[in-house]
Amino acid sequence: MTRSSTPPKYLPLATASCLAVAVALASLVTPAAAAPAFAAAGAGGGGPAPGVGRGAPASAPASATATATDVGGLDRDALRAAIAVRPGDGAAGVVAEVHKGGESWRGASGDAVTGRAVSPRAHFRIGSISKPMEAVILLQLAAEGRVDLDRSVQDYLPGLLPEDRFEEPISVRQLLDHTSGLPQDFEGDPAVPSPDEEVDRRFDHLTFDEVIQGTLRPEGRPAPGPRFSPGTRQEYNSFGYRVAGKLIEEITAHPFRVEVTARILKPLKMRETRAAVPDRSTPVPRPYLPGYLPRTDGELVDVNVQGGLPTSMTSTTADLDRFVRGLFDGSLLGPAETAELFAIPKGVDGKPLPYADASHCTTGPAKGTACFSVGLMSSPMPDGTVVWGKTGSDPGYRSGVFASRDLGVRAVYAVGTTAPRASGPPPVAQRLALAVFAR
Protein backbone atom coordinates (compact mmCIF):
# COMPACT_ATOMS: atom_id res chain seq x y z
CA MET A 1 0.00 0.00 0.00
CA THR A 2 1.41 3.38 -1.01
CA ARG A 3 0.44 6.52 0.83
CA SER A 4 1.80 10.01 0.35
CA SER A 5 2.35 12.40 3.23
CA THR A 6 0.72 15.07 1.13
CA PRO A 7 -2.25 14.62 -1.20
CA PRO A 8 -1.82 14.41 -4.98
CA LYS A 9 -2.65 17.78 -6.45
CA TYR A 10 -4.30 16.43 -9.59
CA LEU A 11 -7.65 15.81 -7.89
CA PRO A 12 -9.07 19.36 -8.20
CA LEU A 13 -7.93 19.53 -11.83
CA ALA A 14 -11.01 17.60 -12.88
CA THR A 15 -12.61 21.04 -12.90
CA ALA A 16 -10.14 22.17 -15.54
CA SER A 17 -11.24 19.38 -17.84
CA CYS A 18 -14.83 20.58 -17.78
CA LEU A 19 -13.66 24.14 -18.28
CA ALA A 20 -11.77 22.98 -21.35
CA VAL A 21 -15.00 21.85 -22.93
CA ALA A 22 -16.86 25.02 -22.04
CA VAL A 23 -14.15 27.24 -23.50
CA ALA A 24 -13.85 25.11 -26.61
CA LEU A 25 -17.57 25.05 -27.23
CA ALA A 26 -17.71 28.79 -26.77
CA SER A 27 -15.18 29.11 -29.56
CA LEU A 28 -17.47 27.14 -31.85
CA VAL A 29 -20.24 29.61 -31.31
CA THR A 30 -17.93 32.44 -32.28
CA PRO A 31 -17.42 32.84 -36.05
CA ALA A 32 -13.95 32.05 -37.38
CA ALA A 33 -12.91 30.59 -34.05
CA ALA A 34 -11.15 27.31 -33.54
CA ALA A 35 -13.56 24.60 -32.56
CA PRO A 36 -14.49 22.93 -29.37
CA ALA A 37 -15.19 20.39 -27.17
CA PHE A 38 -14.84 16.75 -26.55
CA ALA A 39 -11.57 16.74 -24.68
CA ALA A 40 -9.17 14.16 -23.90
CA ALA A 41 -7.50 11.25 -22.41
CA GLY A 42 -5.30 8.69 -24.02
CA ALA A 43 -5.40 5.24 -25.52
CA GLY A 44 -3.42 2.80 -27.46
CA GLY A 45 0.18 1.94 -28.09
CA GLY A 46 2.38 -0.97 -27.37
CA GLY A 47 2.48 -2.15 -23.76
CA PRO A 48 4.13 -0.62 -20.77
CA ALA A 49 7.27 0.36 -22.59
CA PRO A 50 10.32 1.49 -20.78
CA GLY A 51 8.20 4.57 -21.13
CA VAL A 52 10.80 7.24 -20.86
CA GLY A 53 11.49 9.77 -23.56
CA ARG A 54 13.68 12.82 -23.63
CA GLY A 55 12.63 16.31 -24.67
CA ALA A 56 9.73 17.31 -26.89
CA PRO A 57 7.92 15.06 -29.36
CA ALA A 58 8.99 15.01 -32.98
CA SER A 59 8.04 18.14 -34.85
CA ALA A 60 6.26 16.36 -37.70
CA PRO A 61 2.59 15.55 -37.07
CA ALA A 62 2.06 11.94 -36.09
CA SER A 63 0.12 10.06 -38.73
CA ALA A 64 -3.56 9.36 -38.12
CA THR A 65 -5.23 6.19 -39.28
CA ALA A 66 -8.85 5.07 -39.58
CA THR A 67 -10.31 1.60 -39.18
CA ALA A 68 -12.73 -0.32 -41.38
CA THR A 69 -15.61 1.50 -39.68
CA ASP A 70 -14.63 4.52 -41.79
CA VAL A 71 -17.82 5.35 -43.75
CA GLY A 72 -18.61 8.14 -46.21
CA GLY A 73 -20.61 11.16 -45.05
CA LEU A 74 -18.41 12.19 -42.18
CA ASP A 75 -15.49 14.30 -43.34
CA ARG A 76 -12.88 11.61 -42.90
CA ASP A 77 -9.96 13.74 -44.06
CA ALA A 78 -10.91 16.47 -41.58
CA LEU A 79 -11.21 13.94 -38.76
CA ARG A 80 -7.80 12.43 -39.57
CA ALA A 81 -6.24 15.88 -39.70
CA ALA A 82 -7.92 16.84 -36.42
CA ILE A 83 -6.29 14.04 -34.42
CA ALA A 84 -2.83 14.25 -36.03
CA VAL A 85 -0.50 15.48 -33.28
CA ARG A 86 1.09 18.83 -34.08
CA PRO A 87 3.89 20.81 -32.46
CA GLY A 88 2.47 22.76 -29.55
CA ASP A 89 -0.36 20.31 -28.86
CA GLY A 90 1.30 19.00 -25.71
CA ALA A 91 0.17 15.55 -26.83
CA ALA A 92 1.87 12.24 -27.49
CA GLY A 93 -1.01 10.49 -29.20
CA VAL A 94 -4.77 10.51 -29.68
CA VAL A 95 -7.62 8.04 -30.12
CA ALA A 96 -11.10 9.11 -31.19
CA GLU A 97 -14.43 7.67 -32.27
CA VAL A 98 -17.29 9.57 -33.93
CA HIS A 99 -20.84 8.52 -34.89
CA LYS A 100 -23.10 10.85 -36.83
CA GLY A 101 -26.23 10.24 -38.88
CA GLY A 102 -25.79 6.48 -38.76
CA GLU A 103 -22.17 6.63 -39.93
CA SER A 104 -19.08 5.84 -37.89
CA TRP A 105 -15.37 6.66 -37.84
CA ARG A 106 -12.57 5.59 -35.54
CA GLY A 107 -8.99 6.78 -35.68
CA ALA A 108 -5.69 7.09 -33.84
CA SER A 109 -2.47 9.05 -34.12
CA GLY A 110 0.88 7.47 -33.33
CA ASP A 111 2.99 8.09 -30.24
CA ALA A 112 4.96 11.22 -31.14
CA VAL A 113 7.49 10.50 -28.38
CA THR A 114 8.57 6.98 -29.35
CA GLY A 115 7.33 6.84 -32.92
CA ARG A 116 5.32 3.72 -32.17
CA ALA A 117 1.91 3.10 -33.70
CA VAL A 118 -1.19 3.56 -31.53
CA SER A 119 -4.19 1.27 -31.92
CA PRO A 120 -7.63 2.88 -32.34
CA ARG A 121 -8.75 0.29 -29.77
CA ALA A 122 -6.19 1.43 -27.21
CA HIS A 123 -7.01 1.80 -23.52
CA PHE A 124 -6.63 5.01 -21.52
CA ARG A 125 -7.44 6.55 -18.14
CA ILE A 126 -10.84 8.25 -18.00
CA GLY A 127 -10.60 10.54 -14.95
CA SER A 128 -13.91 12.20 -14.08
CA ILE A 129 -15.86 10.35 -16.75
CA SER A 130 -16.50 8.00 -13.83
CA LYS A 131 -18.69 10.68 -12.22
CA PRO A 132 -21.72 9.89 -14.41
CA MET A 133 -21.25 6.26 -13.34
CA GLU A 134 -21.42 7.28 -9.68
CA ALA A 135 -24.59 9.21 -10.51
CA VAL A 136 -26.10 6.16 -12.24
CA ILE A 137 -25.47 3.97 -9.19
CA LEU A 138 -27.18 6.44 -6.86
CA LEU A 139 -30.09 6.89 -9.29
CA GLN A 140 -30.50 3.11 -9.41
CA LEU A 141 -30.42 2.96 -5.61
CA ALA A 142 -33.09 5.67 -5.57
CA ALA A 143 -35.27 3.60 -7.92
CA GLU A 144 -34.80 0.65 -5.57
CA GLY A 145 -35.99 2.75 -2.62
CA ARG A 146 -32.63 2.57 -0.88
CA VAL A 147 -31.75 6.24 -1.34
CA ASP A 148 -33.92 9.37 -1.31
CA LEU A 149 -32.24 12.01 -3.46
CA ASP A 150 -33.87 14.76 -1.41
CA ARG A 151 -32.73 13.40 1.95
CA SER A 152 -29.67 15.02 3.44
CA VAL A 153 -26.11 13.80 3.51
CA GLN A 154 -26.13 14.58 7.22
CA ASP A 155 -28.91 11.99 7.71
CA TYR A 156 -27.16 9.28 5.71
CA LEU A 157 -23.63 9.96 6.95
CA PRO A 158 -23.98 11.53 10.41
CA GLY A 159 -20.84 13.29 11.61
CA LEU A 160 -19.18 13.33 8.21
CA LEU A 161 -19.77 17.07 7.76
CA PRO A 162 -18.70 19.05 10.85
CA GLU A 163 -21.92 20.48 12.30
CA ASP A 164 -20.31 23.72 13.45
CA ARG A 165 -19.50 24.63 9.84
CA PHE A 166 -22.17 22.84 7.79
CA GLU A 167 -25.40 23.76 9.52
CA GLU A 168 -27.67 23.64 6.47
CA PRO A 169 -28.76 20.25 5.09
CA ILE A 170 -27.18 19.16 1.81
CA SER A 171 -29.24 16.72 -0.24
CA VAL A 172 -27.89 13.75 -2.19
CA ARG A 173 -29.16 15.38 -5.39
CA GLN A 174 -27.16 18.51 -4.60
CA LEU A 175 -23.99 16.41 -4.42
CA LEU A 176 -24.68 15.12 -7.92
CA ASP A 177 -25.74 18.35 -9.65
CA HIS A 178 -22.96 20.50 -8.16
CA THR A 179 -25.22 22.72 -6.03
CA SER A 180 -24.02 21.53 -2.60
CA GLY A 181 -21.74 24.47 -1.81
CA LEU A 182 -19.18 22.07 -0.36
CA PRO A 183 -15.48 23.00 -0.49
CA GLN A 184 -13.26 21.72 -3.27
CA ASP A 185 -10.83 18.81 -2.79
CA PHE A 186 -8.17 19.85 -0.25
CA GLU A 187 -9.35 23.46 -0.41
CA GLY A 188 -6.88 25.86 1.14
CA ASP A 189 -3.82 23.65 0.69
CA PRO A 190 -1.11 26.06 -0.53
CA ALA A 191 1.35 23.35 -1.58
CA VAL A 192 2.11 23.12 -5.30
CA PRO A 193 4.05 19.99 -6.26
CA SER A 194 7.11 20.25 -8.45
CA PRO A 195 7.09 18.35 -11.77
CA ASP A 196 9.27 15.65 -10.20
CA GLU A 197 6.94 15.32 -7.21
CA GLU A 198 3.95 15.01 -9.48
CA VAL A 199 5.61 12.24 -11.46
CA ASP A 200 6.66 10.38 -8.32
CA ARG A 201 3.24 10.66 -6.65
CA ARG A 202 1.40 8.95 -9.48
CA PHE A 203 1.55 5.66 -7.57
CA ASP A 204 -0.23 7.07 -4.50
CA HIS A 205 -3.65 5.80 -3.45
CA LEU A 206 -6.37 7.77 -1.71
CA THR A 207 -9.61 6.40 -0.30
CA PHE A 208 -12.83 8.40 -0.16
CA ASP A 209 -12.28 8.79 3.60
CA GLU A 210 -8.77 10.16 3.12
CA VAL A 211 -9.94 12.82 0.67
CA ILE A 212 -12.91 13.73 2.86
CA GLN A 213 -10.90 13.98 6.06
CA GLY A 214 -7.99 15.74 4.36
CA THR A 215 -10.42 18.35 3.03
CA LEU A 216 -12.78 18.87 5.97
CA ARG A 217 -10.36 18.27 8.86
CA PRO A 218 -6.93 19.26 7.52
CA GLU A 219 -3.81 19.45 9.64
CA GLY A 220 -1.78 22.64 9.76
CA ARG A 221 -4.28 24.96 8.06
CA PRO A 222 -7.78 26.34 8.68
CA ALA A 223 -10.63 24.00 7.85
CA PRO A 224 -12.93 25.21 5.05
CA GLY A 225 -16.64 25.89 5.34
CA PRO A 226 -19.42 26.12 2.75
CA ARG A 227 -18.74 28.07 -0.43
CA PHE A 228 -22.42 29.09 -0.62
CA SER A 229 -25.79 28.07 0.76
CA PRO A 230 -26.85 24.70 -0.69
CA GLY A 231 -29.20 24.92 -3.65
CA THR A 232 -28.66 28.63 -4.33
CA ARG A 233 -26.12 28.39 -7.17
CA GLN A 234 -24.04 25.88 -9.10
CA GLU A 235 -20.29 25.31 -9.06
CA TYR A 236 -18.50 22.25 -10.43
CA ASN A 237 -17.37 20.26 -7.42
CA SER A 238 -15.41 17.02 -7.43
CA PHE A 239 -15.44 16.81 -3.64
CA GLY A 240 -19.20 16.26 -3.69
CA TYR A 241 -18.55 13.11 -5.70
CA ARG A 242 -16.05 11.86 -3.10
CA VAL A 243 -18.91 12.12 -0.59
CA ALA A 244 -21.23 10.43 -3.11
CA GLY A 245 -18.75 7.57 -3.48
CA LYS A 246 -18.60 7.19 0.29
CA LEU A 247 -22.40 7.10 0.38
CA ILE A 248 -22.53 4.35 -2.28
CA GLU A 249 -20.14 2.21 -0.26
CA GLU A 250 -22.03 2.81 3.00
CA ILE A 251 -25.45 1.98 1.58
CA THR A 252 -24.42 -1.07 -0.44
CA ALA A 253 -21.70 -2.35 1.90
CA HIS A 254 -19.63 -2.97 -1.23
CA PRO A 255 -16.58 -1.20 -2.68
CA PHE A 256 -17.30 1.15 -5.57
CA ARG A 257 -15.56 -1.18 -8.03
CA VAL A 258 -17.97 -4.02 -7.17
CA GLU A 259 -21.04 -1.83 -7.66
CA VAL A 260 -19.89 -0.18 -10.89
CA THR A 261 -18.96 -3.55 -12.36
CA ALA A 262 -22.26 -5.23 -11.46
CA ARG A 263 -24.54 -2.31 -12.28
CA ILE A 264 -22.88 -0.78 -15.37
CA LEU A 265 -19.90 -2.59 -16.86
CA LYS A 266 -21.39 -6.10 -17.03
CA PRO A 267 -24.92 -5.10 -18.19
CA LEU A 268 -23.50 -2.95 -20.99
CA LYS A 269 -20.80 -5.50 -21.88
CA MET A 270 -18.08 -2.92 -21.28
CA ARG A 271 -15.46 -5.66 -21.23
CA GLU A 272 -12.52 -3.31 -21.82
CA THR A 273 -13.30 -1.05 -18.86
CA ARG A 274 -11.74 -1.71 -15.47
CA ALA A 275 -12.11 -0.06 -12.09
CA ALA A 276 -9.15 0.60 -9.83
CA VAL A 277 -7.89 -2.17 -7.56
CA PRO A 278 -7.66 -0.86 -3.98
CA ASP A 279 -4.13 -0.16 -2.73
CA ARG A 280 -2.52 -1.33 -5.94
CA SER A 281 -0.87 0.65 -8.72
CA THR A 282 -1.97 -0.81 -12.04
CA PRO A 283 -0.95 -0.24 -15.67
CA VAL A 284 -3.32 0.77 -18.42
CA PRO A 285 -4.15 -2.53 -20.19
CA ARG A 286 -2.56 -3.25 -23.56
CA PRO A 287 -2.84 -1.95 -26.17
CA TYR A 288 -2.63 1.39 -24.45
CA LEU A 289 -2.25 5.05 -25.26
CA PRO A 290 0.94 6.31 -23.60
CA GLY A 291 0.56 9.39 -21.45
CA TYR A 292 3.60 11.33 -20.26
CA LEU A 293 4.52 13.84 -17.59
CA PRO A 294 7.73 15.88 -17.84
CA ARG A 295 10.31 15.94 -15.08
CA THR A 296 12.11 19.16 -14.21
CA ASP A 297 14.99 18.30 -16.55
CA GLY A 298 12.62 17.70 -19.48
CA GLU A 299 12.64 13.90 -19.30
CA LEU A 300 9.24 12.52 -20.35
CA VAL A 301 7.99 9.68 -18.16
CA ASP A 302 5.28 7.28 -19.30
CA VAL A 303 2.82 7.44 -16.39
CA ASN A 304 0.33 4.79 -17.48
CA VAL A 305 0.95 2.89 -14.22
CA GLN A 306 -0.92 4.75 -11.46
CA GLY A 307 -2.68 4.46 -8.13
CA GLY A 308 -5.49 7.01 -7.77
CA LEU A 309 -8.96 6.97 -6.25
CA PRO A 310 -11.58 4.22 -5.85
CA THR A 311 -13.29 5.73 -8.92
CA SER A 312 -10.15 5.68 -11.10
CA MET A 313 -10.81 3.64 -14.25
CA THR A 314 -9.41 2.70 -17.65
CA SER A 315 -11.48 2.22 -20.80
CA THR A 316 -11.60 2.50 -24.61
CA THR A 317 -13.50 4.75 -26.99
CA ALA A 318 -15.77 1.84 -27.97
CA ASP A 319 -16.67 1.08 -24.35
CA LEU A 320 -17.36 4.72 -23.52
CA ASP A 321 -19.60 4.88 -26.58
CA ARG A 322 -21.47 1.85 -25.19
CA PHE A 323 -21.79 3.69 -21.89
CA VAL A 324 -23.27 6.87 -23.32
CA ARG A 325 -25.71 4.86 -25.45
CA GLY A 326 -26.82 2.80 -22.47
CA LEU A 327 -27.02 5.91 -20.34
CA PHE A 328 -29.33 7.76 -22.75
CA ASP A 329 -31.46 4.92 -24.13
CA GLY A 330 -32.88 3.60 -20.85
CA SER A 331 -30.71 0.49 -20.59
CA LEU A 332 -29.41 1.58 -17.18
CA LEU A 333 -32.20 3.75 -15.78
CA GLY A 334 -35.97 4.04 -15.80
CA PRO A 335 -37.72 7.07 -17.34
CA ALA A 336 -37.84 9.10 -14.11
CA GLU A 337 -34.17 8.49 -13.34
CA THR A 338 -33.10 9.13 -16.94
CA ALA A 339 -34.87 12.49 -16.80
CA GLU A 340 -32.56 13.50 -13.95
CA LEU A 341 -29.61 13.31 -16.37
CA PHE A 342 -31.07 16.12 -18.47
CA ALA A 343 -32.57 18.30 -15.73
CA ILE A 344 -30.75 21.55 -14.99
CA PRO A 345 -31.25 22.62 -11.34
CA LYS A 346 -33.65 25.52 -10.82
CA GLY A 347 -34.33 27.96 -8.02
CA VAL A 348 -37.57 28.63 -6.20
CA ASP A 349 -38.48 31.04 -9.01
CA GLY A 350 -38.43 28.18 -11.52
CA LYS A 351 -35.42 29.61 -13.37
CA PRO A 352 -32.04 27.87 -13.79
CA LEU A 353 -29.72 28.60 -10.89
CA PRO A 354 -26.89 31.08 -11.52
CA TYR A 355 -23.45 29.62 -12.09
CA ALA A 356 -20.96 30.71 -9.43
CA ASP A 357 -18.33 32.26 -11.71
CA ALA A 358 -17.13 32.46 -15.32
CA SER A 359 -15.30 29.11 -15.31
CA HIS A 360 -18.21 27.17 -16.87
CA CYS A 361 -21.62 27.62 -18.46
CA THR A 362 -20.56 30.59 -20.58
CA THR A 363 -22.12 29.69 -23.95
CA GLY A 364 -25.55 29.72 -25.54
CA PRO A 365 -28.69 31.68 -24.67
CA ALA A 366 -28.58 30.49 -21.03
CA LYS A 367 -24.95 31.47 -20.43
CA GLY A 368 -24.17 32.39 -16.85
CA THR A 369 -26.70 29.90 -15.50
CA ALA A 370 -26.38 26.25 -14.51
CA CYS A 371 -25.30 23.84 -17.25
CA PHE A 372 -24.63 20.70 -15.20
CA SER A 373 -27.29 18.12 -14.45
CA VAL A 374 -26.99 15.01 -12.29
CA GLY A 375 -23.70 13.63 -13.62
CA LEU A 376 -23.53 15.41 -16.98
CA MET A 377 -22.71 18.75 -18.60
CA SER A 378 -24.76 20.32 -21.39
CA SER A 379 -23.13 22.29 -24.20
CA PRO A 380 -24.92 24.10 -27.06
CA MET A 381 -23.68 23.70 -30.63
CA PRO A 382 -23.85 26.37 -33.37
CA ASP A 383 -26.59 24.47 -35.22
CA GLY A 384 -28.79 24.44 -32.12
CA THR A 385 -27.92 20.89 -31.12
CA VAL A 386 -27.26 20.44 -27.42
CA VAL A 387 -24.75 17.75 -26.52
CA TRP A 388 -24.46 16.17 -23.09
CA GLY A 389 -21.43 14.44 -21.66
CA LYS A 390 -18.39 14.57 -19.43
CA THR A 391 -14.65 15.12 -19.60
CA GLY A 392 -11.93 13.47 -17.57
CA SER A 393 -8.37 14.18 -16.48
CA ASP A 394 -5.73 11.95 -14.92
CA PRO A 395 -1.96 12.48 -14.86
CA GLY A 396 -0.86 12.06 -18.48
CA TYR A 397 -4.40 11.74 -19.85
CA ARG A 398 -7.37 13.86 -20.91
CA SER A 399 -10.58 12.45 -22.32
CA GLY A 400 -14.20 13.20 -23.13
CA VAL A 401 -17.47 11.63 -24.23
CA PHE A 402 -20.42 13.63 -25.61
CA ALA A 403 -23.68 12.87 -27.40
CA SER A 404 -26.88 14.54 -28.53
CA ARG A 405 -29.97 13.53 -26.56
CA ASP A 406 -31.23 11.38 -29.46
CA LEU A 407 -27.77 9.76 -29.83
CA GLY A 408 -27.62 10.91 -33.47
CA VAL A 409 -24.22 12.47 -32.80
CA ARG A 410 -21.70 10.84 -30.47
CA ALA A 411 -17.99 11.48 -29.98
CA VAL A 412 -15.36 10.03 -27.68
CA TYR A 413 -11.72 11.08 -27.55
CA ALA A 414 -8.62 10.58 -25.46
CA VAL A 415 -5.26 12.34 -25.48
CA GLY A 416 -2.00 11.12 -24.01
CA THR A 417 -0.13 14.23 -22.91
CA THR A 418 3.51 15.33 -22.98
CA ALA A 419 3.11 18.61 -21.08
CA PRO A 420 2.18 19.60 -17.54
CA ARG A 421 -1.56 19.63 -17.05
CA ALA A 422 -3.20 22.80 -18.33
CA SER A 423 -6.65 24.29 -17.85
CA GLY A 424 -7.27 25.23 -21.47
CA PRO A 425 -9.01 23.05 -24.05
CA PRO A 426 -6.69 20.55 -25.76
CA PRO A 427 -6.05 21.75 -29.33
CA VAL A 428 -6.84 18.23 -30.58
CA ALA A 429 -10.29 18.41 -28.96
CA GLN A 430 -10.95 21.77 -30.57
CA ARG A 431 -10.03 20.48 -34.01
CA LEU A 432 -12.04 17.30 -33.57
CA ALA A 433 -15.19 19.17 -32.58
CA LEU A 434 -14.86 21.51 -35.56
CA ALA A 435 -14.49 18.50 -37.88
CA VAL A 436 -17.57 16.85 -36.38
CA PHE A 437 -19.86 19.89 -36.57
CA ALA A 438 -18.52 21.42 -39.77
CA ARG A 439 -20.96 19.33 -41.87
Phi, psi and omega in degrees: 000131182248124177233143178258145178290340175231148186289148173300139184268009179276347185301309181294345184287356172301328178300321181297326179297315178295321178300323179303318180293316182299315180296317182295317179295324178299324180292333178291326183285343180266124181306145176064014179267158174292153190267178206248220272256320191289101191246155273224137169214167192260165174201148160097040174241196184313217177250190180303096181285173172312331165072018181236125176242175182230128175077196185277159177297165178303149185285335180285141178301138176291143182292149178244137181238158177236152182268185181293349177283359180296115185232145180300158180113304168290148179280090187296321179297318179294322179293317177299315180295325182297322185265357175292124183290131181241157174304136180093352179288336186066029185233147174265319182197168185217144166233145182207154178217132183227138175230129182207126177059033180084000180249154187227151176212142177220135182211169179208149171250149184289165178289110183289347180276313184259344184083003181282152175290153177241131180282139174298343179262019183293154177267158180202167177273138190255354177053230187284003172295346174287344180299315175300332177290320174301316180298318179300315181300315180291326176293322175295317178298325177294318178296331179277357181079015182264345177222139172252115184298338181264359176277153188276152173300323180299328177288317183284325184232069184300135178088349180294314178264120180305123187295333182288341179249332183243077185279329182275141179293142177242120184279161176300319179300322181293332172298318189278332181254017171065035177242019185284331185077008178292159176293166176279165177310125176053037181303134179093353179286116185278350187289133176240116184290147173287164176306320180294320179295321180296318177298314185289333182276000184295342180273352185293150176243143173226132174274169175302317182298321182293322177292317182296312181291321179293338178270311187275334182227061184287157175259135174084007176205160181298144178278137183281156174246195181296148176274334175193168180292131183306136176081008182257342177200177179238141175208124181306131190214106178289329183299324177302327179281340170292319177293320177298318177298318176300318180296317177303314183291326179291315185288319184271341186062025177232151172297156179305318184299326178292315182292317182292327178291314183288324188267336186234304189295313181290313180301324181268003181056041176276071189287344181261010181251132183227138176271158182299146174266124184305136174060026179222130173279129184233149177278159168292130182299151176282152345292147184229156174272116179293138173236138187238150167237142180273139169280174182300327182274006178095351178297131178265125183249126175291116187251030181295334176276120184214163170267254174111211184252169174300335181267003178294136184214159170241153182200190176229167178296323181295318180292321179291330173294320175300320181297311183293326176295313179294329179292318185273332189268005177091004179293330183257332189225153173284173183303317182294318181288322177299323180299331179298330182293337185242018180256116176278132183297140182238158177273184180295341178275001179082001180261152177305141179297151175290148173274147191294329183206196183262019182280336181216173171058048185247013182235161175081178183294339181259021184302144182090353177243171186307138176230002176258140173254200172287100175093340187235169174236137177259143180218124180280142176258161182301329182275007180096347177294139173251123176256149181236142179176204184203147173254167177215155179213126171229162178307122179087356186218143170221139186212169178196152175220128182219151178205153170285159184302325181273005179066013178292332175233127177220142178214138176228138177215159174212141180235130168268127190267164172231000185238162174302150183300135181238161182268348182279167179291136177300133179305323179300317180295321177298313181294321181296315180297321178296320179294324181289319187259006179285342183234000000 
